[in-house]
CSV table of C-alpha atoms in Angstrom, one decimal:
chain,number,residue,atom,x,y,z
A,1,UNK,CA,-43.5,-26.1,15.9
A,2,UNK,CA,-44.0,-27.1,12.2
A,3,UNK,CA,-41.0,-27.3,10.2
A,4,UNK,CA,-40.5,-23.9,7.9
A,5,UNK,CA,-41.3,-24.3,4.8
A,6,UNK,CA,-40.4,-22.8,1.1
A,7,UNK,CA,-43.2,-20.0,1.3
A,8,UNK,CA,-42.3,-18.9,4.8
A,9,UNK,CA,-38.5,-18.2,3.6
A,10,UNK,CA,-39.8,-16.1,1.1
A,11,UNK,CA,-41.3,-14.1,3.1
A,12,UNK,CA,-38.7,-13.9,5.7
A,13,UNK,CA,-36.4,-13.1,2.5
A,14,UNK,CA,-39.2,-10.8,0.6
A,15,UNK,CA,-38.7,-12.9,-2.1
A,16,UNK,CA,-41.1,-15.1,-4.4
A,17,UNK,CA,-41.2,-18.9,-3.9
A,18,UNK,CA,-40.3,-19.4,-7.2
A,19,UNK,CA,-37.1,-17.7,-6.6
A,20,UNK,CA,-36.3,-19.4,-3.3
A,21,UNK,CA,-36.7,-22.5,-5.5
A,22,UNK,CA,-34.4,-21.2,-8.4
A,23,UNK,CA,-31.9,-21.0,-5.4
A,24,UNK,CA,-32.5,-24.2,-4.4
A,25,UNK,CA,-31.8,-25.8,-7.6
A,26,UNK,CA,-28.4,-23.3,-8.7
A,27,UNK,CA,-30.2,-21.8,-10.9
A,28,UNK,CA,-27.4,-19.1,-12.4
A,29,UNK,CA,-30.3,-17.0,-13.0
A,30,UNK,CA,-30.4,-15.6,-9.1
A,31,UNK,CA,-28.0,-12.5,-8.4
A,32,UNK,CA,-25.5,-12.9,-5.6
A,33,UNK,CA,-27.0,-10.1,-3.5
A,34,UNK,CA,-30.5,-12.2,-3.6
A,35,UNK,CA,-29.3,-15.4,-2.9
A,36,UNK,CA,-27.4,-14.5,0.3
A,37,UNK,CA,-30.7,-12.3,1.2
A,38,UNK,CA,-32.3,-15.8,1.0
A,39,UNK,CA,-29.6,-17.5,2.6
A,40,UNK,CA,-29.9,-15.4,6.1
A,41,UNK,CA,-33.5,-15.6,5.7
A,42,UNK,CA,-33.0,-18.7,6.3
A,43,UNK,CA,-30.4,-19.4,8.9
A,44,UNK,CA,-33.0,-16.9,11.0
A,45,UNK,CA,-36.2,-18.6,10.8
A,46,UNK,CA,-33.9,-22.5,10.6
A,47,UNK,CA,-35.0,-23.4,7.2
A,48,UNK,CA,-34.1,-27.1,6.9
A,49,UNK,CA,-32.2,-26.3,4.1
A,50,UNK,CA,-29.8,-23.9,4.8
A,51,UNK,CA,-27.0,-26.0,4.2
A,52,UNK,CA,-27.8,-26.4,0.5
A,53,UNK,CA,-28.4,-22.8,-0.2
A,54,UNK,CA,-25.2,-22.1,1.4
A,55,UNK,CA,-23.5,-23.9,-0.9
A,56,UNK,CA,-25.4,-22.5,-3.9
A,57,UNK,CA,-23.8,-19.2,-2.7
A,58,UNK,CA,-20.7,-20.1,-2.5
A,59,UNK,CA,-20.6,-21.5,-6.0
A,60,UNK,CA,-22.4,-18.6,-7.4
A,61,UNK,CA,-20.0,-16.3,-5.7
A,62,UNK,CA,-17.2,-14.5,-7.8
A,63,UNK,CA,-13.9,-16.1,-7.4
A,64,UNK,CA,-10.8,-14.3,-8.0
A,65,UNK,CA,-6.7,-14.8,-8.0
A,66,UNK,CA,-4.7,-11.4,-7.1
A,67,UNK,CA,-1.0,-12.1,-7.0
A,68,UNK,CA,0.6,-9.1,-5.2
A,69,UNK,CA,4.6,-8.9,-5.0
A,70,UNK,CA,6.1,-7.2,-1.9
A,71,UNK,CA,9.7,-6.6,-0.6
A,72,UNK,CA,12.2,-7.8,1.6
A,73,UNK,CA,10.1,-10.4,4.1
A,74,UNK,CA,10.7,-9.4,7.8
A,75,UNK,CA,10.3,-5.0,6.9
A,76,UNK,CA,7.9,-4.0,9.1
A,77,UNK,CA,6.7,-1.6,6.5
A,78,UNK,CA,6.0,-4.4,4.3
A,79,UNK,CA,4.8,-7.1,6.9
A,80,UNK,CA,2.1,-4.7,7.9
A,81,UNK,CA,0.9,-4.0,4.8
A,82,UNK,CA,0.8,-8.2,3.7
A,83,UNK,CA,-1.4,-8.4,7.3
A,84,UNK,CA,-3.8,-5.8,6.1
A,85,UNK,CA,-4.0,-6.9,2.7
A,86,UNK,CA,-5.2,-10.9,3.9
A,87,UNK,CA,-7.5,-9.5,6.2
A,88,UNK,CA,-9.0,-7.4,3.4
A,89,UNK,CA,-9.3,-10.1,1.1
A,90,UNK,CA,-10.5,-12.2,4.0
A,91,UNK,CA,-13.4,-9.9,4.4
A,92,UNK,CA,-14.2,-8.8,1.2
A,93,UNK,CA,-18.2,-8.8,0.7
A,94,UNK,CA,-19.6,-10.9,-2.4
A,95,UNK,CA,-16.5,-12.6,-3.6
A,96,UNK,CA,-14.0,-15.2,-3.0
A,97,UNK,CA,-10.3,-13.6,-3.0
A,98,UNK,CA,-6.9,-15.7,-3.4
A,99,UNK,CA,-4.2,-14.0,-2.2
A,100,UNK,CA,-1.3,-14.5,-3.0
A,101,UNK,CA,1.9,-12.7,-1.2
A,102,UNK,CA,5.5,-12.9,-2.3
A,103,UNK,CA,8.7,-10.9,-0.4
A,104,UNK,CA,11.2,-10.4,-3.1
A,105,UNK,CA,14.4,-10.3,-1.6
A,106,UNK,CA,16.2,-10.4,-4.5
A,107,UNK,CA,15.3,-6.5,-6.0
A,108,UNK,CA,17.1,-6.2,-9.1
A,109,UNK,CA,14.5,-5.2,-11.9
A,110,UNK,CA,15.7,-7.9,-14.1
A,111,UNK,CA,14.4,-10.3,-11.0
A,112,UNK,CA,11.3,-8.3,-10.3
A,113,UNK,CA,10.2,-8.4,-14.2
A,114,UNK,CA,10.7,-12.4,-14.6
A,115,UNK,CA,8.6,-13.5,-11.4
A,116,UNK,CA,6.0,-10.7,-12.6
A,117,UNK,CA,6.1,-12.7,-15.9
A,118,UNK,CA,6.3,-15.9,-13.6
A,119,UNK,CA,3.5,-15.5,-11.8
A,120,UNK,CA,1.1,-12.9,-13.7
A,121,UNK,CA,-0.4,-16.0,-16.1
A,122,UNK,CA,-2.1,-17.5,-13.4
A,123,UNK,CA,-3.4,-14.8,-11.9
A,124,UNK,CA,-6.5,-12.3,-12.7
A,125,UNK,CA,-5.0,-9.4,-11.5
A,126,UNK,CA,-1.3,-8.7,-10.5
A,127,UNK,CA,0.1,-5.7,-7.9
A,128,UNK,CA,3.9,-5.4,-7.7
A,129,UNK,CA,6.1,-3.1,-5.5
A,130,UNK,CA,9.3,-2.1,-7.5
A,131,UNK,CA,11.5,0.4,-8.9
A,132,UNK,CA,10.9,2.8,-12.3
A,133,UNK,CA,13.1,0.0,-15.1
A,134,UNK,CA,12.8,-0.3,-18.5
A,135,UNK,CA,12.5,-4.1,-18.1
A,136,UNK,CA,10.0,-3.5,-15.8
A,137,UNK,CA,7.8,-1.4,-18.0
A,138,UNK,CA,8.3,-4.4,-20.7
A,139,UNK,CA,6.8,-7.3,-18.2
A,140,UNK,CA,3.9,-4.5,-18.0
A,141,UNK,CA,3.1,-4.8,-22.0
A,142,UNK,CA,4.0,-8.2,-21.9
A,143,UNK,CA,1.7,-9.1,-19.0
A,144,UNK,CA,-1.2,-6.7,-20.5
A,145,UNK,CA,-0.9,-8.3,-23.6
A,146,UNK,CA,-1.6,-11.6,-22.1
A,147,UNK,CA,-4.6,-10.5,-20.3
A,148,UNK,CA,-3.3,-10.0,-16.7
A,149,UNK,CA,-4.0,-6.2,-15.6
A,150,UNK,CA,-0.9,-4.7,-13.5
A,151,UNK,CA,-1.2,-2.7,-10.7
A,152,UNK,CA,1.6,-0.3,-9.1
A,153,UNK,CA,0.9,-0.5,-5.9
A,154,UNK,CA,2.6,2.5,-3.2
A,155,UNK,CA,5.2,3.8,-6.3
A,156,UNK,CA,4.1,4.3,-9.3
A,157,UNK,CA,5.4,2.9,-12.8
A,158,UNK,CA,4.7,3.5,-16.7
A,159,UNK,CA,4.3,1.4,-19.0
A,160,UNK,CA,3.3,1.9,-22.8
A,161,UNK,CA,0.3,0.0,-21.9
A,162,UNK,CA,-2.2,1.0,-18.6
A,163,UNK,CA,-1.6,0.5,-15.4
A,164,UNK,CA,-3.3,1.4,-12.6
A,165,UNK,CA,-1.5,3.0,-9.3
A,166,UNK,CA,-2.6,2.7,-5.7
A,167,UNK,CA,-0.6,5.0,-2.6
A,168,UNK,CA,0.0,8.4,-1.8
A,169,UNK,CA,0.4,11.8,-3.6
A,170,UNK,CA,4.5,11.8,-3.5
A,171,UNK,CA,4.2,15.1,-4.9
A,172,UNK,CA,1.5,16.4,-1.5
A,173,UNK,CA,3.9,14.5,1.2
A,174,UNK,CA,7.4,16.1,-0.3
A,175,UNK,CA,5.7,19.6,-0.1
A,176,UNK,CA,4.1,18.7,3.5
A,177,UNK,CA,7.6,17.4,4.9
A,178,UNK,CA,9.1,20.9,3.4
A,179,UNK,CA,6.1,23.1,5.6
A,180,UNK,CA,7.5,20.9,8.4
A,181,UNK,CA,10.8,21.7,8.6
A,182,UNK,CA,10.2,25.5,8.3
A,183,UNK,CA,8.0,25.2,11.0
A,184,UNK,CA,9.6,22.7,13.4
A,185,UNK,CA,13.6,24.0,13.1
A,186,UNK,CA,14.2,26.8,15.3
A,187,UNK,CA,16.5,28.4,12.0
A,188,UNK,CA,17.3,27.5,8.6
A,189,UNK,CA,20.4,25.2,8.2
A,190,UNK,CA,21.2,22.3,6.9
A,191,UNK,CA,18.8,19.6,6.1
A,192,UNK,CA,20.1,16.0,4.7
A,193,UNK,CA,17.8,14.2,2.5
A,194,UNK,CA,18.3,9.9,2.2
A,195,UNK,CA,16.5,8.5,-0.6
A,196,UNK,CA,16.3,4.6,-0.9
A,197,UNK,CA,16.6,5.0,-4.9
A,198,UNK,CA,15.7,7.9,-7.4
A,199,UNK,CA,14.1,4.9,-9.5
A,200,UNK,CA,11.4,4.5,-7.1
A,201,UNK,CA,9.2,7.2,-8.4
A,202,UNK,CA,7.4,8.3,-5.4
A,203,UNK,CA,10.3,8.9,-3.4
A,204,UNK,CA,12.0,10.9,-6.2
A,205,UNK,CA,8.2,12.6,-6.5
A,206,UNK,CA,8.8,13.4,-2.4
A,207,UNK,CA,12.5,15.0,-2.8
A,208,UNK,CA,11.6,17.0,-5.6
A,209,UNK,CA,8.1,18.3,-4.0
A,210,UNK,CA,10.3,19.1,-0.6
A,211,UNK,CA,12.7,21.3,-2.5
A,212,UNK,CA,9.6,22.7,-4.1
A,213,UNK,CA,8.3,24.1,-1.4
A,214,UNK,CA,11.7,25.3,0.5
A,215,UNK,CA,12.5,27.2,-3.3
A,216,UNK,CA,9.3,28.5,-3.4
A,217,UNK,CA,9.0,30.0,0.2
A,218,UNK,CA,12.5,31.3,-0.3
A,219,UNK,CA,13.2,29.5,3.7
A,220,UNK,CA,16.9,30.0,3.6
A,221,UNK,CA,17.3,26.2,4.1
A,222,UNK,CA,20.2,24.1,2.5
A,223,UNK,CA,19.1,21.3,1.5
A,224,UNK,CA,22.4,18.4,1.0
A,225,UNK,CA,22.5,16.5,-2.0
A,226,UNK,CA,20.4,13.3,-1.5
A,227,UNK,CA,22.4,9.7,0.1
A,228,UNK,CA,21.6,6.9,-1.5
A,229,UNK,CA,20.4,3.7,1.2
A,230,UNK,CA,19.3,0.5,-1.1
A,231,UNK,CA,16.6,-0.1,1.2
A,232,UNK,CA,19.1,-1.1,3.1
A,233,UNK,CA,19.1,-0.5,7.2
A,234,UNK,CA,22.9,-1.0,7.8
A,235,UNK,CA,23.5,1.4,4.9
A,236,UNK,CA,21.0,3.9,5.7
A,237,UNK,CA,22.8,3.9,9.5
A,238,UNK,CA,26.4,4.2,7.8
A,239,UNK,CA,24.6,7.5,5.5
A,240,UNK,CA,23.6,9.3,8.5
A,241,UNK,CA,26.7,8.7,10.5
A,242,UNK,CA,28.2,10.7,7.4
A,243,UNK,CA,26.2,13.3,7.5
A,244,UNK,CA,26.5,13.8,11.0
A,245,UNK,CA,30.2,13.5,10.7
A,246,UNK,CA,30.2,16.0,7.6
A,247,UNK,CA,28.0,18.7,8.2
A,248,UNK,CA,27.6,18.8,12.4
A,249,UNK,CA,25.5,21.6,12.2
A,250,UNK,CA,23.2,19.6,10.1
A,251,UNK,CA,19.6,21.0,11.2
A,252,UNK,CA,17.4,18.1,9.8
A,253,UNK,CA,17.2,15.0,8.2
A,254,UNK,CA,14.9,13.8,5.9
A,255,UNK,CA,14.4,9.9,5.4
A,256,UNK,CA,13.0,9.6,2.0
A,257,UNK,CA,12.8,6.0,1.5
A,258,UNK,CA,13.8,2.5,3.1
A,259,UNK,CA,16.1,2.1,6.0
A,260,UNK,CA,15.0,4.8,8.9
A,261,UNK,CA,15.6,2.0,11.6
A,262,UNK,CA,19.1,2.7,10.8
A,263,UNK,CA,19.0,6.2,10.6
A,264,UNK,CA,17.5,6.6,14.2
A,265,UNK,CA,20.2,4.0,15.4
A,266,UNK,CA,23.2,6.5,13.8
A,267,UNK,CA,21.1,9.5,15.6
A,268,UNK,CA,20.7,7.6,18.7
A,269,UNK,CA,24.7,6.6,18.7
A,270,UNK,CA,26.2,10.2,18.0
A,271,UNK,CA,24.1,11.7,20.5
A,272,UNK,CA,21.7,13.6,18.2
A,273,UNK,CA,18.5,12.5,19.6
A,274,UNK,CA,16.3,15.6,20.5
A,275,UNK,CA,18.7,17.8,18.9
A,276,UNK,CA,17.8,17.0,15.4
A,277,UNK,CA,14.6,17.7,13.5
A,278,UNK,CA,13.9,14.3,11.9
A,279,UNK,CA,11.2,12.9,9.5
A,280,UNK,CA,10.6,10.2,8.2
A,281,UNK,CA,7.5,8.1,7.0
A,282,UNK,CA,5.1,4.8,8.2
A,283,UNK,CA,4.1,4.2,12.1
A,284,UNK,CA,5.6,1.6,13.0
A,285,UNK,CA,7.4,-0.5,16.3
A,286,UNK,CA,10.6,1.4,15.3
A,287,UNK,CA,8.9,4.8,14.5
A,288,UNK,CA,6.7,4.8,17.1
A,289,UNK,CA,9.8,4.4,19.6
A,290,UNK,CA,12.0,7.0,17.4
A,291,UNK,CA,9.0,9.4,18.4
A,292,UNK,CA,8.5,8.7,22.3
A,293,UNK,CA,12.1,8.9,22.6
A,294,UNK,CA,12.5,12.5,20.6
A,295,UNK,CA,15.0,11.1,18.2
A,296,UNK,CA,12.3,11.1,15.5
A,297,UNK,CA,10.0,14.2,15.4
A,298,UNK,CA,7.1,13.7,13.0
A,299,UNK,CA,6.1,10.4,10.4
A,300,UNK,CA,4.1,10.9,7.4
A,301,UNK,CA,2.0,7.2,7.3
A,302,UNK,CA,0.4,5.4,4.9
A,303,UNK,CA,-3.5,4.2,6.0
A,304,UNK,CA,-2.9,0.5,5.7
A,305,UNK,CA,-6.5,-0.6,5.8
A,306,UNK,CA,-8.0,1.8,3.3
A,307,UNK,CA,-4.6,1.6,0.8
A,308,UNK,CA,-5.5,-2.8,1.0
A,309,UNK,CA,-9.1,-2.6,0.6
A,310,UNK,CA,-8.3,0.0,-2.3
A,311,UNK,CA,-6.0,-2.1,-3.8
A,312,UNK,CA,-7.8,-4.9,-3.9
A,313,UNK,CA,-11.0,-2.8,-5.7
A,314,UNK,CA,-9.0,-1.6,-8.2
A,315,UNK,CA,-8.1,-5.2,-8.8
A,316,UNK,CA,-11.3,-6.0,-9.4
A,317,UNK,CA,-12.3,-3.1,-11.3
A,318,UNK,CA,-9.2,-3.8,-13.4
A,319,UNK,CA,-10.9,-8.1,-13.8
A,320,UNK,CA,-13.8,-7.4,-14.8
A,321,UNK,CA,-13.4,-4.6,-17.1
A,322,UNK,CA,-12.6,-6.5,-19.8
A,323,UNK,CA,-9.9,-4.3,-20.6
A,324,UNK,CA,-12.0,-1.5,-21.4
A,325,UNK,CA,-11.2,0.5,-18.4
A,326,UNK,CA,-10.2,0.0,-14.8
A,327,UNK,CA,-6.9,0.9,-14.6
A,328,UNK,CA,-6.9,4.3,-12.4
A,329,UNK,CA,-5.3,5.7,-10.1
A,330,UNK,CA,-5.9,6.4,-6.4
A,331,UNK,CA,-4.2,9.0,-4.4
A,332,UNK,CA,-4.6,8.2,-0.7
A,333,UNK,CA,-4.3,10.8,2.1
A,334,UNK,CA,-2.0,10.4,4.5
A,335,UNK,CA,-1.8,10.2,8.2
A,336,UNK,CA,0.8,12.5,10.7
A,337,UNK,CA,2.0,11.6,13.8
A,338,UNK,CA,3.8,13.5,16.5
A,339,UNK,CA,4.8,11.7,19.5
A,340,UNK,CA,1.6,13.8,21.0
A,341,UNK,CA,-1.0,11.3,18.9
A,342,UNK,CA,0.0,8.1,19.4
């Protein structure tokens, strides 16, 4: 069979010749869209030169370096969503993505704000995972100012510049966990609440939506004065074992932040499991096994794929904008689980 030539690939592509020949050369004239057209034009009809135009892709193609700043290495919560934010980036159509993923275990804001300043100069787009601080909100401006575009990514933060925001509406999930617990617990009572800090804004956004709705709908439920847990999973488990040693008629518990693994192993170790309504947020190994075993009653997840490949657009909308726009926000609905569905 004859060897295809330049005019049969532009028909396979439905292209002109003189185009396939613009892609031949790198012309920068040929939109990315056109040239891959051309390019499995001809890997399907094995156009001798296929090899050449892939290459003329790849250096026409977009290339961009998002820098995204996670916590504590070796949280499931946080390994999951690293996993789904490489293989977002790994399949993201049209452009070339370097990701870079760093576990701070160190989460003081004054630690947080100098690797944000650290790092932010060499990147295009930067998403960080931290606590409401006013030095914080400084590295913002300062990063801004310098041309990198910040990105709050599952808490939100202010700044006096903007900044965009991807995760959930805290305000929705408090109010959902509150229609919960008048629904689930057999009679009002006692419900404690463990936040991981009230500086993380969606989980002070949560507690104040859950009270809300338990004021609003006049439930008769009393809801305990919020435990601190750092993130922490051996202070979260030392929070709930005072709880349950305080108030043993506690009705619920409401895990409002970091640290449930250690909440469900206090529930498990006073004999609680079953016996307490208990909420608490992501699916996860431990969840998952906090619901089979009745110990844990209902999560509130985030959707791990969708919240990557949304972060990941907004960090390109927030690149190429030119700092005309780009910096939105975007409220992600959430999953439930009972131990029913999953």
């Amino acid at each position: 069979m004859a060897r295809p030539t330049i005019r049969d690939l532009a028909t396979a592509a439905g292209v002109s010749p003189s185009t396939v020949n613009r892609v031949l050369a790198g012309s920068d004239k040929v939109r990315e869209p056109t040239m891959q057209r051309v390019l499995d034009a001809a890997r399907d009809i094995g156009f001798y030169g296929v090899g050449a135009i892939r290459s003329r892709v790849d250096a026409a193609r977009p290339r961009d370096r998002f820098v995204v700043l996670l916590q504590q290495p070796g949280r499931q919560f946080y390994e999951a969503v690293a996993e789904h934010l490489r293989q977002a980036a790994s399949a993201y159509e049209g452009r070339d993505i370097d990701l870079v993923l760093e576990f701070m275990n160190d989460l003081s804001p004054d630690r947080i704000a100098d690797r944000m300043l650290d790092l932010g100069p060499r990147a295009d787009a930067l998403a960080v995972v931290t606590a409401e601080h006013p030095v914080v909100s400084a590295a913002i401006d300062r990063l801004t100012a310098m041309g990198t575009p910040v990105l709050a990514l599952i808490s939100p933060l202010t700044a006096q510049t903007s900044i965009g925001f991807v995760g959930l509406d805290s305000w929705k999930v408090g109010r959902t966990v509150g229609w919960f617990f008048e629904n689930i617990c057999r009679e009002p009572g006692k419900i404690g609440v463990l936040v991981g800090s009230h500086r993380y804004r969606n989980q002070d956004m949560q507690e104040s939506g859950f009270r809300s709705y338990l004021r609003e709908h006049e439930s008769g439920f009393t809801v305990l004065e919020p435990l601190p847990t750092f993130e922490s999973t051996a202070i979260a488990r030392e929070m709930t074992e005072r709880l349950l040693t305080d108030h043993p008629d506690m009705a619920g518990l409401y895990v409002c932040g970091g640290g449930i693994t250690g909440a469900l192993a206090a529930i498990r170790g006073m004999g609680r499991s079953g016996t307490l309504r208990v909420i608490g947020y992501d699916l996860m190994d431990s969840t998952r096994g906090g619901l089979l075993d009745g110990t844990l009653t209902v999560v509130l997840a985030h959707p791990f794929a969708r919240m990557a490949r949304e972060t990941l657009d907004s960090m390109v909308r927030m690149k190429t904008s030119d700092g005309t726009g780009g910096a939105e926000s975007v409220l992600l609905s959430f999953d439930i689980y009972t131990r029913e569905n999953i």
